[in-house]
Every structure is written in structure tokens, then in C-alpha cells.
């Protein structure tokens, strides 16, 4: 949307003020209430209007203008700043079970001198964010400094960087701000922001962040605020530092946080007032169960005595308050050593590299393996045998190696790991492995022969659009493979009634039906057979093109990549896949055994590119044909070089209409497109037929 013209300076001051207020109102709704009031585009328009105004009237710029978040020069170092009130740390309860919460409650009760008959203690329960603690100092409502915790007494002043955190208000939302109000909380990076940032970095070939925590800490400690501004950070408040002149300050911690929200400071909504230990345990368990669905990382929860008079009574031990505790969750990241790198062959033939790890307790379980995804990921992270690595296990997600700890690499450095060098043949079946151009995965070419791919290959082989063996579903395939009855699809044709009837959940009648389906599947088409082989990158349409082009299986087997490139829609990747498939002796062996078992199809001389009675013609099928299913009709048309489209247009050559044809037939009549019935279609396909097409008598 266009930015409105810049007004003269009298109007400009009023307009700039109005814009700032409106933008702050939207920021408040977005960052504090989590309830956006305007679409992003409208927000951007307001923002650009304010930028234009301030550019035309620099005298109108205020320090707390939302346009002034990024500014200032890179620093040589951060100035040190002493905290007016020390930033304490928090005692950590490492017993991650319910006992952790109960121990804390028992200690608080004892120190408050409460006896069993006294009422439960009231607590404020919150999240323990995995970020960087910050003290925000507001003087008369304006943000004047932001300081890290440092050693608790003195921190580093990182104001320029913290100003770039959009959710940190530059001015408090009140007409009567206290002279001094320090807000304490955590700067962190949301997981989606982390992923987005890393994806952009990867695209640009720049280094990525190891995890959101490092991302947050690294950004805040970045000396150039323009670089810090590029890293998307967030902020949640959880307490106060120095306060001066706040006359009607609340009497509890939870009410204090409520007031912060009113002042425009973001506070996580994931907080609860809990009475007694049971309520703390319930909060801990509830958050733990939802931990992975939260948009940011946490490493536990925090319990605080809610009444401020009780907090004062409890006081501190060294640098930790007695009235608060962090109740940890099991760590999701730990360090361990890569003892070996091996591969697992998946159901699609992909060789997935797996790091074998020195056992480490992470995410609540002992982990000994972690996925390395593929060769590109190994290269990107440069993972080598002997490396110390950060392993992450979050929820039920497969553990993964997040990063290598570079300075712990052994000397001399171990060699880089290359899957193709370590595994020139498939560890499951001994077939060759390849990495096709443009693919991330290294794959086994064993296909039908490879045990790791067997079940997948069998299910595909039997599927409706391939050999169409009704009843051969995944439960049966599991049994047949697990019992060693079927190794390759060719073995399916050796199964007898007695064997099938002996399988679990297989009644005599179902076994007989399956036997009949297996027998019936032997009479097939070349296109279905090619598709059934499960050659990588050869889908149903390509299988049809190949069948039409070569007409005979042996011509396809003998085809070179150049021969294959002459087939419609076959490119270098498909051609390479086909050549590699038939170059593998195991695959040819299975093909020959299938033929020997009686699998057969009509062969022809093949129809080269321009051939086919329907080459270049587009047909549309509608209604129910008397004998042909829609699939069969489509197959016949495509075998003759024609294309089947889903809707009728001027470009349609024929509409083949059956019973209860609907709007497509009407459209064909309207456009004057030729209309055929089933016999007409058959006539069109048969060279010898004299009358050829027969128009429907309408
Ligand atoms: N939510 C929350 N996190 N956190 C961390 N509250 C909280 N309080 C802390 C810390 C270090 O310290 C105070 C108890 C002093």
C-alpha cells in the first residue's frame, strides 16, 4: 500500500505522535496479549508512514519511537554496569520427580514455622525459560538500560541489542510511571524463529546457530546491534529489580506480574497460582507433558512463594532466595562421544547414517544412537568418529546430533565420514549403493531383492495399480516376510492354499480368495508390471510411457540411458534409475523368476514418440461405461498415445460418455466436441475397424 504524503511540521508532530501510539497499541496486542489486532500489512504501512515522517522531520524523532529499535554503532566492548539490587540466581531442584516439589514445600513450611494444621502455602508457578537473564531499567516509564546478569553484582550493558527485541517495550504503558522500575526476565529465541533463521543462514551458506539458547545468548552479546537485530528474539518478564516510588505496589508476586502486563511488559500466560505441594506437582506434570508443544525451549518450572511478606520473612542464603526454586525437567541436550558411524537401510532403500554413541542419559532415557539424516547433514555438521557431540532428544522425536564440540576433537583429527566410501555396497543385501544426482540420500539398488526393502516392495508390487493382488495387505505381508515365506515378489507365486490358510487371522475362504487373486494377477499388462517392479522414480505414468515406447520388457532391460531419454517425459534422473535397476543382477533374477512363475503380458513392437492412434489427442471420460472401468479406459487411451483430461474445453478432441453422464457431456455438446460411447472408443483404438468412431446417438 502507498505511504500517504508527508504532512507539514505542525500536522506532522501530531501525526507522528498518533502513529507511535497506534503502533505501540498493536505491539501490546501482539506481544503481550498474544492477540494481534491488525494484519501484518497494515502494521507495516503504519510503520513505514512513521519512518517517512521522521525522515522528513528529524526533530520529531523520540528515543522511544518504535522506529529507533536498531541504531548506534558497533561497540568494542560492553560497558560494565553494577546492579542497583543484586540479580540473584535460583536454587535448582535436580530431582525431576514429584519429590522435588514436595521437598521445596516442606522446607518453606518449616522455615515459615508452619505446622501440619496450617493452611497450604500459596505459590506462583511459572516456566523456567532457557535463555539469558536480563534486567530492564525504566526511568519515568522509558527504557534507559538493559543489563545482563553477569556475576549477579555487575553485568554488561547490552541496551542497544535489547532494544532490537520487538517485545521489549521502549516505554511503559502508563501516564504515571514510577521514577524507577526495573523489570527482570529472560531473553530467548522461539523455536520457529530459530528454524527460520537457520534456514536463511543455510541458504546463504552462512553459519547456523546450534540451538535457540545459544542463539539468544550470542545475539545479546553481539557487539554490532545491526547484526543482533537480524536474530529474532523474544522476552518474558518474571520479576522486579529496583523500584522507586511505586506507592500502591501489589502484595503478591502473581499480582505484580499482572501489573507488568498492564504496563505493556510481556509475561508468559503459562503461569498459575498453586496452593500446596500437590498443586505444584500437578503444574510440573502438566507443563512437562506439553513441553514439546510450547513454542520455545524450557528446562523446567519455577515455584515462588506468592506472598511478598512471606518472601521477605524467608530471605536469602548466599545468592539464592529461600522462597524460590527451579524444578528441572530431564535435560534434552547432553554431551557424548561418537564411537562409530553406521548406516540403516530403510524401507525405500535409503541408507541413513546413524551415530553410535557412548551411552548418555538425555530426555529421560539412555541414548546410544542418534540419526545423522544424510551425507549433506554429516558434511554440514562435520561429524567424525571420535568427536564429542551435543545430542538432543525432545519428546518422542528420534535423538539427533545437534553439533560437534570443535575443541574436543581428538588429535590427530579423524578423517571425514563418507557413506559411499564406508559402504560401497548395501550392508543388508550386498547390492551396489548410489547417490543419484539431485538426491540427498544414498540408496541401495537392490530393490525387490533387498530384505530391508522387502515389505515395502511387496506391498507396492501387490497394490491395485500394480499387480492388483486383492487381499495382500500389510498385515499379511508382515507375516509372510517375518516367517521367511516370501523373500521376493516371485515367491508370492509359489504360495499355496495350505500355507496361506495357516497364517494368523486367515480363514479358509480368505486364503482361497487370495490364491485366486494371485493367480488372476499373472495376466497383466507390461505397464503394470514395470510399475510393480518399484524402480525408483518410475511412477505409474512413466511405466505406461515406457511400456508404450518399448512394447517389450527385454527392449526396456537392454535400453541405454540415451535410449531412455527418447521416451516421453523421461529425464536423466529417471533414465539413470532404470539403468541402475536392471544393472543389478538380483533384480533381473527376480524378473526372470516372475516370468517363469507365469506372469505374462501382451507385447508389441512399441510405439515411438509420434506413434499411437491417439497421439496428440485429448479425451475426457464421463459417466459409467457398460464394460470398461474408468481405469481400464484410461489405460487403453494412454496406451494409444492419448491423454485423459479431467474437464472439457475447446481443446478436448473427444468426450467418451457412459450412463449418467453429467455436466461434462452438456459442456461437450455446448462446445461441439465429438462424443463417443464405449464402442466408439474401441473403434477409435482399432486400426482394422471400418467405421472407426461411432458418434453417440443423442
Ligand atoms: N520464571 C522464572 N524464571 N526465573 C529465573 N522466575 C525466575 N526467577 C529467577 C530466575 C533466575 O530468579 C529469582 C527467583 C531471583
XYZ file of C-alpha atoms and ligand atoms in Angstrom:
713
model
C 0.000 0.000 0.000
C 1.276 3.521 -0.804
C 2.585 5.673 2.032
C 0.456 8.881 2.368
C 2.138 12.231 1.608
C 4.288 13.626 4.416
C 2.399 16.488 6.174
C 3.889 19.866 7.205
C 5.648 20.035 10.557
C 2.631 21.246 12.606
C 0.444 18.363 11.499
C 3.492 16.138 11.391
C 4.095 16.244 15.138
C 0.505 15.278 15.860
C 0.515 12.570 13.212
C 3.829 11.105 14.403
C 2.511 11.020 17.938
C -0.705 9.323 16.820
C 1.244 6.795 14.758
C 3.567 5.944 17.647
C 0.621 5.391 19.941
C -1.154 3.233 17.417
C 1.960 1.149 16.675
C 2.571 0.680 20.409
C -1.059 -0.383 20.834
C -0.602 -3.029 18.130
C 2.724 -4.127 19.661
C 0.991 -4.536 23.015
C -1.809 -6.606 21.490
C 0.686 -8.744 19.587
C 3.496 -9.301 22.093
C 1.764 -9.014 25.465
C -1.832 -10.076 24.875
C -0.885 -12.542 22.120
C -3.973 -11.285 20.245
C -2.954 -9.339 17.094
C -5.394 -6.557 16.192
C -4.315 -5.761 12.614
C -2.883 -7.749 9.714
C 0.894 -7.517 9.237
C 0.448 -5.451 6.065
C -1.469 -2.730 7.928
C 1.142 -2.692 10.702
C 3.891 -2.332 8.080
C 2.026 0.531 6.434
C 1.782 2.450 9.726
C 5.423 1.748 10.447
C 6.567 2.979 7.038
C 4.442 6.090 7.379
C 6.135 6.914 10.696
C 9.576 6.233 9.174
C 8.816 8.616 6.299
C 7.570 11.311 8.706
C 10.634 11.043 10.889
C 12.915 11.152 7.864
C 11.245 14.390 6.705
C 11.210 15.902 10.231
C 14.207 14.540 12.166
C 13.401 16.924 15.038
C 10.294 14.828 15.762
C 12.217 11.611 16.451
C 11.904 10.430 20.058
C 14.167 7.950 21.851
C 11.269 5.573 22.429
C 9.952 5.710 18.855
C 9.322 2.186 17.521
C 11.496 3.104 14.516
C 14.523 3.570 16.792
C 14.983 -0.025 17.863
C 18.044 -0.558 15.718
C 20.639 2.174 15.989
C 24.039 3.026 17.301
C 27.494 1.940 16.263
C 29.221 -1.380 16.871
C 30.933 -1.445 20.267
C 34.479 -2.518 21.144
C 33.164 -4.000 24.352
C 30.067 -3.744 26.516
C 30.203 -1.251 29.385
C 30.030 -2.878 32.820
C 27.096 -1.844 34.967
C 26.532 -2.526 38.656
C 23.042 -3.758 39.542
C 21.171 -1.494 41.971
C 19.890 -4.684 43.589
C 21.895 -7.877 43.003
C 20.456 -10.270 40.408
C 20.160 -13.472 42.374
C 20.285 -16.902 40.895
C 17.755 -19.575 41.724
C 18.234 -22.796 43.639
C 17.826 -25.786 41.382
C 15.957 -28.907 42.383
C 17.516 -31.652 40.296
C 15.181 -34.411 41.472
C 12.884 -34.220 38.454
C 10.150 -36.327 40.110
C 7.235 -35.096 42.268
C 9.536 -35.371 45.278
C 11.356 -32.245 44.067
C 8.245 -30.093 44.559
C 7.336 -31.729 47.879
C 10.820 -31.184 49.342
C 10.612 -27.485 48.479
C 7.150 -27.093 50.039
C 8.235 -28.935 53.200
C 11.270 -26.687 53.572
C 9.249 -23.486 53.037
C 6.659 -24.575 55.610
C 9.344 -25.416 58.123
C 11.144 -22.111 57.662
C 7.890 -20.167 57.922
C 7.224 -22.055 61.169
C 4.020 -23.612 59.855
C 2.590 -26.801 61.354
C 0.589 -29.532 59.691
C -2.756 -27.974 60.569
C -1.830 -24.630 58.974
C -3.260 -23.827 55.539
C -1.296 -24.743 52.422
C 1.272 -22.163 51.259
C 0.313 -20.217 48.166
C 2.857 -20.347 45.325
C 3.264 -18.656 41.955
C 4.289 -21.350 39.466
C 5.963 -20.305 36.192
C 8.135 -21.627 33.382
C 11.922 -21.757 33.553
C 12.905 -20.271 30.196
C 16.065 -21.463 28.506
C 17.568 -18.105 27.587
C 19.534 -15.239 29.042
C 18.532 -13.277 32.193
C 18.221 -9.515 31.659
C 17.447 -6.508 33.856
C 15.437 -3.765 32.087
C 15.593 -0.385 33.792
C 12.736 2.062 33.159
C 13.106 5.617 34.447
C 9.873 7.611 34.351
C 8.498 4.942 32.096
C 11.285 4.992 29.461
C 13.739 2.135 28.906
C 17.147 3.524 29.811
C 19.271 0.416 30.135
C 19.316 -3.338 29.729
C 21.952 -5.332 31.594
C 22.900 -8.993 31.680
C 23.078 -10.830 34.986
C 26.878 -11.158 34.850
C 28.132 -12.296 38.245
C 24.926 -11.066 39.885
C 26.548 -7.898 41.192
C 27.759 -6.428 37.894
C 26.576 -7.203 34.396
C 27.210 -5.993 30.855
C 25.089 -3.214 29.475
C 23.521 -4.510 26.286
C 20.861 -1.825 25.842
C 21.363 -1.378 22.083
C 20.834 -5.053 21.464
C 17.881 -5.453 23.785
C 16.155 -2.512 22.093
C 16.052 -4.684 18.941
C 13.879 -7.240 20.759
C 10.454 -6.240 19.470
C 8.536 -7.446 22.529
C 10.574 -5.329 24.968
C 8.592 -2.092 25.416
C 10.678 1.054 24.957
C 8.129 2.925 27.107
C 5.727 1.623 29.751
C 2.002 1.939 29.102
C 1.068 4.349 31.866
C 0.615 8.081 32.341
C 2.041 7.884 35.869
C 5.163 5.751 35.707
C 7.217 5.272 38.871
C 10.555 7.145 38.791
C 12.386 3.820 38.697
C 11.096 0.400 37.794
C 13.449 -2.473 36.978
C 11.906 -5.467 35.247
C 13.751 -8.783 35.268
C 13.175 -11.637 32.907
C 14.599 -13.755 30.155
C 15.502 -13.028 26.536
C 15.059 -16.184 24.453
C 14.589 -17.388 20.889
C 11.389 -19.141 19.845
C 11.910 -22.462 18.088
C 10.150 -21.329 14.881
C 12.289 -18.175 14.766
C 15.377 -20.361 15.313
C 14.415 -22.700 12.442
C 13.594 -19.816 10.107
C 16.828 -18.024 10.930
C 18.887 -21.176 10.392
C 17.135 -21.970 7.108
C 18.009 -18.486 5.827
C 21.607 -18.842 7.004
C 21.919 -22.229 5.336
C 20.545 -20.856 2.076
C 23.130 -18.076 2.173
C 25.908 -20.536 3.080
C 26.430 -18.789 6.424
C 26.975 -20.447 9.814
C 23.899 -21.655 11.680
C 23.011 -21.438 15.370
C 23.497 -24.588 17.450
C 20.310 -24.191 19.491
C 17.851 -21.425 20.456
C 19.609 -20.803 23.784
C 22.963 -20.176 22.149
C 21.128 -18.074 19.575
C 19.687 -15.817 22.272
C 22.901 -15.522 24.285
C 25.032 -14.978 21.174
C 22.741 -12.271 19.807
C 22.596 -10.300 23.024
C 26.388 -10.433 23.308
C 26.816 -9.330 19.692
C 28.775 -6.064 19.579
C 27.121 -4.825 16.378
C 23.451 -4.044 17.110
C 22.572 -4.313 13.415
C 23.645 -7.948 13.476
C 21.764 -8.523 16.730
C 18.642 -7.078 15.095
C 18.741 -9.811 12.446
C 18.275 -12.503 15.059
C 14.666 -12.775 16.164
C 14.489 -12.738 19.977
C 11.630 -12.592 22.471
C 11.302 -11.552 26.094
C 9.230 -12.629 29.114
C 9.355 -10.883 32.490
C 9.294 -12.844 35.757
C 10.190 -10.348 38.489
C 11.421 -6.937 39.587
C 14.739 -5.323 40.497
C 14.989 -1.845 41.943
C 11.690 0.004 42.393
C 11.321 3.616 43.487
C 8.125 5.500 44.120
C 5.641 2.742 43.420
C 3.088 3.667 46.037
C 0.386 1.058 45.506
C 2.652 -1.927 44.764
C 0.821 -5.300 44.941
C 1.226 -7.674 47.867
C 1.849 -10.862 45.875
C 4.207 -11.970 43.121
C 1.389 -13.058 40.798
C -0.380 -9.696 41.145
C 2.933 -7.970 40.399
C 3.184 -9.864 37.121
C -0.422 -8.905 36.335
C 0.521 -5.245 36.727
C 3.537 -5.730 34.461
C 1.176 -7.000 31.779
C -0.925 -3.837 32.187
C 2.269 -1.799 31.801
C 2.862 -3.462 28.445
C 5.570 -5.903 29.555
C 5.190 -9.435 28.151
C 4.670 -12.139 30.788
C 4.086 -15.755 29.805
C 0.462 -16.848 30.172
C 1.788 -20.260 31.255
C 1.642 -19.463 34.974
C -0.616 -20.498 37.795
C -1.233 -19.760 41.462
C -0.906 -23.087 43.298
C -1.935 -23.890 46.854
C 0.225 -26.577 48.426
C 2.620 -29.248 47.139
C 0.016 -31.300 45.225
C -0.846 -28.295 43.073
C 2.873 -27.737 42.355
C 3.253 -31.373 41.285
C 0.196 -31.048 39.021
C 1.674 -27.904 37.398
C 5.053 -29.607 36.910
C 3.450 -32.684 35.320
C 1.110 -30.648 33.147
C 3.902 -28.474 31.747
C 6.234 -31.465 31.333
C 3.583 -33.227 29.232
C 3.203 -30.161 26.980
C 6.849 -29.167 26.925
C 7.421 -30.057 23.282
C 4.310 -28.248 22.104
C 5.435 -24.947 23.638
C 6.849 -22.576 21.018
C 10.101 -22.164 22.977
C 12.510 -24.301 24.994
C 12.212 -24.501 28.784
C 14.310 -26.540 31.140
C 11.808 -26.810 33.972
C 9.359 -24.808 36.054
C 9.834 -22.292 38.867
C 7.919 -22.145 42.137
C 7.877 -18.953 44.173
C 6.178 -18.220 47.477
C 3.445 -15.875 46.290
C 3.032 -13.534 49.290
C 5.761 -10.897 49.285
C 5.670 -10.591 53.100
C 6.417 -14.330 53.331
C 9.224 -13.911 50.758
C 10.751 -11.222 52.950
C 10.424 -13.459 56.004
C 12.201 -16.300 54.237
C 15.060 -14.144 52.926
C 18.197 -15.489 51.174
C 21.039 -17.946 51.526
C 24.164 -16.601 49.860
C 22.924 -15.593 46.394
C 19.730 -17.629 46.257
C 16.337 -16.757 47.724
C 14.802 -19.340 50.085
C 11.376 -18.555 48.645
C 12.002 -19.853 45.107
C 13.217 -22.995 43.387
C 13.661 -24.155 39.807
C 12.255 -27.658 39.442
C 14.078 -29.126 36.478
C 12.874 -31.429 33.718
C 15.203 -34.078 32.335
C 17.769 -32.350 30.094
C 17.032 -32.586 26.364
C 20.628 -31.989 25.317
C 23.776 -33.687 26.599
C 27.363 -34.248 25.521
C 28.659 -37.630 24.458
C 31.198 -39.237 22.116
C 30.593 -40.720 18.644
C 32.006 -44.247 18.818
C 31.121 -45.235 15.257
C 29.044 -44.188 12.266
C 26.960 -46.909 10.640
C 24.025 -46.939 8.256
C 20.479 -48.264 8.457
C 18.747 -49.299 5.253
C 15.188 -48.006 5.234
C 12.078 -49.324 3.521
C 12.737 -47.124 0.496
C 16.345 -48.266 0.207
C 17.818 -45.058 1.648
C 20.970 -45.611 3.706
C 20.509 -43.401 6.759
C 23.709 -42.719 8.674
C 23.438 -43.317 12.409
C 25.928 -42.232 15.068
C 26.652 -44.970 17.620
C 27.179 -43.069 20.859
C 28.723 -43.658 24.238
C 25.531 -44.175 26.335
C 24.159 -40.884 27.661
C 21.041 -40.073 29.713
C 19.106 -37.423 27.810
C 15.412 -36.504 27.557
C 14.592 -39.077 30.243
C 16.142 -42.140 28.541
C 19.578 -43.604 27.847
C 20.510 -42.852 24.260
C 23.078 -44.887 22.321
C 22.150 -43.968 18.735
C 21.344 -40.707 17.011
C 20.348 -40.064 13.430
C 22.696 -38.095 11.203
C 19.981 -37.830 8.488
C 22.122 -37.940 5.331
C 25.543 -37.184 3.835
C 24.773 -33.471 3.497
C 23.982 -33.252 7.214
C 27.178 -35.124 8.110
C 29.136 -32.675 5.951
C 27.326 -29.609 7.295
C 27.940 -30.579 10.916
C 31.269 -32.224 10.086
C 30.628 -35.161 12.395
C 33.531 -37.619 12.665
C 34.127 -40.792 14.635
C 35.704 -39.837 17.980
C 34.037 -36.402 18.111
C 32.341 -35.095 21.229
C 28.861 -34.016 20.166
C 25.724 -32.387 21.563
C 22.902 -34.920 21.408
C 19.292 -33.808 21.600
C 16.243 -35.869 22.427
C 12.997 -33.915 22.734
C 9.788 -35.829 23.469
C 9.409 -38.884 21.295
C 11.464 -37.430 18.478
C 14.394 -39.609 17.320
C 17.589 -38.408 19.040
C 19.806 -36.300 16.809
C 23.320 -34.937 16.809
C 22.927 -31.171 17.055
C 26.566 -30.111 16.723
C 30.169 -31.114 17.223
C 32.149 -29.584 20.091
C 35.031 -28.499 17.867
C 37.680 -28.022 20.528
C 37.206 -31.552 21.823
C 38.120 -33.225 18.523
C 40.885 -35.796 19.035
C 44.411 -35.224 17.683
C 45.241 -36.114 15.010
C 41.797 -35.318 13.628
C 39.879 -38.398 12.451
C 39.012 -38.491 8.707
C 35.736 -37.140 7.353
C 32.989 -39.741 7.024
C 31.654 -40.535 3.527
C 28.807 -43.052 3.257
C 29.762 -44.134 -0.266
C 33.325 -44.883 0.820
C 32.354 -46.678 4.019
C 29.504 -48.583 2.346
C 30.140 -49.178 -1.373
C 27.577 -51.994 -1.164
C 24.355 -52.320 0.836
C 25.040 -53.878 4.251
C 21.700 -55.727 4.023
C 21.922 -57.337 0.585
C 25.309 -56.559 -0.957
C 23.800 -54.668 -3.911
C 25.517 -51.530 -5.142
C 24.680 -48.265 -3.496
C 24.398 -44.991 -5.419
C 23.697 -41.369 -4.819
C 21.617 -40.043 -7.681
C 22.118 -36.511 -8.873
C 19.943 -34.055 -7.003
C 19.116 -36.508 -4.211
C 20.232 -36.181 -0.610
C 20.007 -39.913 0.066
C 22.459 -42.663 -0.785
C 20.379 -45.648 -1.881
C 20.632 -49.378 -2.250
C 19.863 -50.542 -5.803
C 18.755 -53.962 -4.507
C 15.094 -53.002 -4.797
C 12.998 -56.178 -4.818
C 15.900 -58.252 -3.564
C 16.952 -56.225 -0.519
C 15.477 -57.570 2.744
C 15.263 -54.081 4.221
C 13.039 -53.010 1.362
C 11.182 -56.286 1.069
C 7.891 -55.470 2.785
C 7.606 -52.104 1.116
C 8.463 -53.593 -2.264
C 5.907 -56.387 -1.805
C 3.099 -54.050 -0.793
C 3.813 -51.883 -3.792
C 4.046 -54.925 -6.081
C 0.617 -56.176 -4.964
C -1.098 -52.753 -4.964
C -4.181 -52.091 -7.051
C -2.458 -50.074 -9.776
C 0.437 -52.535 -9.980
C -0.254 -56.309 -9.971
C -3.621 -55.784 -8.242
C -3.487 -58.748 -5.844
C -6.528 -58.059 -3.695
C -6.127 -59.172 -0.083
C -2.327 -58.968 0.058
C -2.213 -56.126 2.577
C 0.347 -55.044 5.181
C -0.671 -57.484 7.956
C -0.250 -60.424 5.593
C 2.962 -59.090 4.093
C 4.369 -58.705 7.619
C 3.609 -62.343 8.374
C 4.873 -63.671 5.058
C 8.174 -61.820 5.343
C 8.659 -62.334 9.085
C 8.075 -66.087 8.732
C 10.539 -66.248 5.862
C 7.858 -67.443 3.414
C 8.406 -64.650 0.929
C 11.744 -63.102 0.069
C 10.971 -61.527 -3.266
C 7.720 -60.885 -5.162
C 8.437 -64.012 -7.207
C 7.867 -66.107 -4.065
C 4.259 -64.843 -3.905
C 3.506 -67.065 -6.897
C 4.810 -70.122 -5.034
C 2.363 -69.752 -2.116
C -0.268 -72.460 -1.864
C -3.656 -72.624 -0.179
C -2.424 -74.616 2.816
C 0.382 -72.149 3.569
C -1.936 -69.148 3.296
C -4.673 -70.773 5.392
C -2.075 -71.425 8.117
C -1.406 -67.691 8.624
C -2.867 -65.716 11.546
C -6.359 -64.315 11.027
C -6.658 -66.147 7.724
C -9.875 -68.076 7.204
C -10.037 -70.848 4.596
C -12.293 -68.686 2.413
C -9.962 -65.659 2.532
C -6.981 -67.892 1.731
C -8.845 -69.286 -1.288
C -9.739 -65.756 -2.438
C -6.132 -64.671 -2.101
C -4.932 -67.715 -4.082
C -7.383 -66.795 -6.840
C -6.240 -63.145 -6.785
C -2.599 -64.212 -7.073
C -3.431 -66.467 -9.997
C -5.502 -63.790 -11.736
C -2.718 -61.237 -11.358
C -0.435 -63.304 -13.594
C -2.225 -61.996 -16.677
C -1.252 -58.361 -16.618
C -0.025 -55.533 -18.819
C 3.577 -54.518 -19.428
C 2.877 -51.092 -17.932
C 1.540 -52.583 -14.696
C 4.468 -54.986 -14.494
C 7.037 -52.202 -14.936
C 5.268 -50.092 -12.324
C 5.077 -53.098 -9.959
C 8.874 -53.508 -10.021
C 9.130 -50.394 -7.866
C 12.003 -48.831 -9.820
C 12.949 -45.586 -8.120
C 11.420 -42.533 -9.827
C 9.260 -44.690 -12.096
C 5.644 -43.940 -11.255
C 2.536 -45.174 -12.977
C 2.600 -42.611 -15.794
C 6.275 -43.253 -16.585
C 5.677 -47.013 -16.531
C 2.930 -46.527 -19.134
C 5.177 -44.353 -21.284
C 7.938 -46.959 -21.085
C 5.579 -49.823 -21.954
C 4.165 -47.916 -24.889
C 7.577 -46.891 -26.145
C 9.396 -50.215 -25.876
C 6.457 -52.615 -26.212
C 8.553 -55.494 -24.792
C 10.299 -55.948 -21.465
C 13.576 -57.151 -22.928
C 13.873 -53.994 -25.009
C 13.441 -51.949 -21.838
C 16.032 -54.051 -19.999
C 18.514 -53.560 -22.818
C 17.885 -49.807 -23.122
C 20.754 -47.388 -22.527
C 20.306 -44.024 -20.829
C 20.212 -42.401 -24.279
C 17.523 -44.821 -25.464
C 15.514 -43.998 -22.367
C 15.852 -40.270 -22.823
C 13.918 -40.662 -26.095
C 10.826 -41.704 -24.116
C 8.228 -39.033 -23.427
C 8.773 -37.303 -20.049
C 11.835 -39.400 -19.173
C 14.711 -37.230 -17.979
C 18.267 -38.080 -16.900
C 17.345 -38.979 -13.292
C 14.635 -41.442 -14.326
C 16.852 -42.875 -17.060
C 19.680 -43.373 -14.590
C 17.359 -45.096 -12.076
C 16.105 -47.546 -14.711
C 19.561 -48.464 -15.990
C 20.809 -48.955 -12.444
C 17.846 -51.123 -11.527
C 18.345 -53.577 -14.382
C 22.123 -53.499 -13.997
C 21.659 -55.152 -10.598
C 21.752 -58.933 -11.214
C 19.452 -59.610 -8.221
C 16.690 -57.535 -9.783
C 16.979 -59.279 -13.145
C 16.864 -62.602 -11.348
C 13.547 -61.651 -9.706
C 12.125 -60.507 -13.050
C 13.018 -63.817 -14.690
C 11.546 -65.800 -11.802
C 8.303 -63.852 -12.083
C 8.111 -64.679 -15.782
C 8.932 -68.303 -15.031
C 6.080 -68.352 -12.494
C 3.660 -67.423 -15.281
C 3.417 -63.659 -15.025
C 2.763 -62.513 -18.578
C 1.519 -59.596 -20.673
C 0.915 -58.867 -24.315
C 3.966 -57.434 -26.039
C 4.153 -55.275 -29.137
C 6.656 -53.606 -31.391
C 6.393 -50.476 -29.275
C 5.127 -47.070 -30.239
C 7.788 -44.449 -30.639
C 7.184 -40.838 -29.785
C 4.925 -39.743 -32.604
C 3.078 -43.051 -32.947
C -0.144 -44.234 -31.364
C -3.598 -43.855 -32.881
C -4.477 -41.256 -30.281
C -1.128 -39.472 -30.186
C -1.720 -35.792 -29.515
C -5.431 -36.319 -28.759
C -7.116 -35.324 -25.523
C -10.136 -37.287 -24.301
C -12.453 -36.806 -21.347
C -14.295 -39.696 -19.671
C -17.705 -39.151 -18.098
C -20.458 -41.383 -16.740
C -20.361 -45.185 -16.390
C -19.302 -47.195 -19.440
C -21.051 -50.565 -19.992
C -18.000 -52.833 -19.610
C -14.877 -50.757 -19.119
C -13.889 -49.326 -15.736
C -12.627 -45.779 -15.801
C -9.076 -47.031 -15.099
C -9.215 -49.565 -17.916
C -10.499 -46.987 -20.395
C -7.794 -44.563 -19.318
C -5.142 -47.245 -19.678
C -6.322 -48.074 -23.210
C -6.355 -44.433 -24.280
C -2.929 -43.772 -22.843
C -1.539 -46.950 -24.402
C -2.590 -45.499 -27.769
C -0.715 -42.265 -27.039
C -3.757 -40.221 -25.969
C -4.170 -38.057 -22.902
C -7.096 -38.237 -20.488
C -8.123 -34.860 -19.078
C -10.455 -34.143 -16.175
C -12.534 -31.377 -17.721
C -13.954 -30.461 -21.106
C -12.602 -27.479 -23.008
C -12.219 -26.340 -26.604
C -9.006 -28.347 -26.694
C -10.816 -31.632 -25.952
C -10.907 -33.911 -29.007
C -13.424 -36.489 -27.729
C -15.714 -36.970 -24.770
C -16.385 -40.642 -24.002
C -19.775 -40.712 -22.274
C -21.439 -43.552 -20.396
C -24.611 -43.861 -18.345
C -25.498 -40.946 -16.087
C -23.010 -38.617 -17.703
C -23.490 -35.167 -16.236
C -22.191 -31.668 -16.801
C -19.177 -32.765 -18.854
C -21.487 -34.181 -21.504
C -23.529 -30.985 -21.534
C -20.339 -28.938 -21.880
C -19.170 -31.132 -24.785
C -22.488 -30.543 -26.562
C -22.238 -26.838 -25.936
C -18.709 -26.671 -27.359
C -19.414 -29.053 -30.217
C -16.828 -31.622 -29.065
C -17.172 -35.114 -30.608
C -18.955 -37.524 -28.247
C -18.312 -41.272 -28.203
C -19.747 -44.226 -26.330
C -17.692 -47.267 -25.308
C -17.981 -48.911 -28.724
C -16.941 -45.664 -30.326
C -13.866 -45.570 -28.152
C -12.980 -49.155 -29.015
C -13.449 -48.353 -32.700
C -11.099 -45.419 -32.368
C -8.448 -47.667 -30.925
C -8.728 -50.472 -33.507
C -6.908 -49.915 -36.742
C -8.922 -52.551 -38.631
C -12.369 -51.307 -37.704
C -14.011 -49.826 -40.731
C -16.380 -47.299 -39.303
C -13.874 -46.233 -36.587
C -15.644 -43.907 -34.303
C -19.320 -44.099 -33.697
C -20.964 -40.981 -32.530
C -23.486 -41.283 -29.745
C -26.998 -41.021 -30.881
C -28.145 -38.078 -28.823
N 10.151 -17.854 35.694
C 11.299 -17.541 36.340
N 12.488 -17.855 35.900
N 13.364 -17.385 36.805
C 14.726 -17.450 36.837
N 11.381 -16.902 37.512
C 12.677 -16.802 37.829
N 13.282 -16.262 38.883
C 14.622 -16.302 38.944
C 15.354 -16.884 37.911
C 16.840 -16.930 37.959
O 15.282 -15.780 39.994
C 14.578 -15.184 41.076
C 13.892 -16.209 41.912
C 15.615 -14.445 41.880
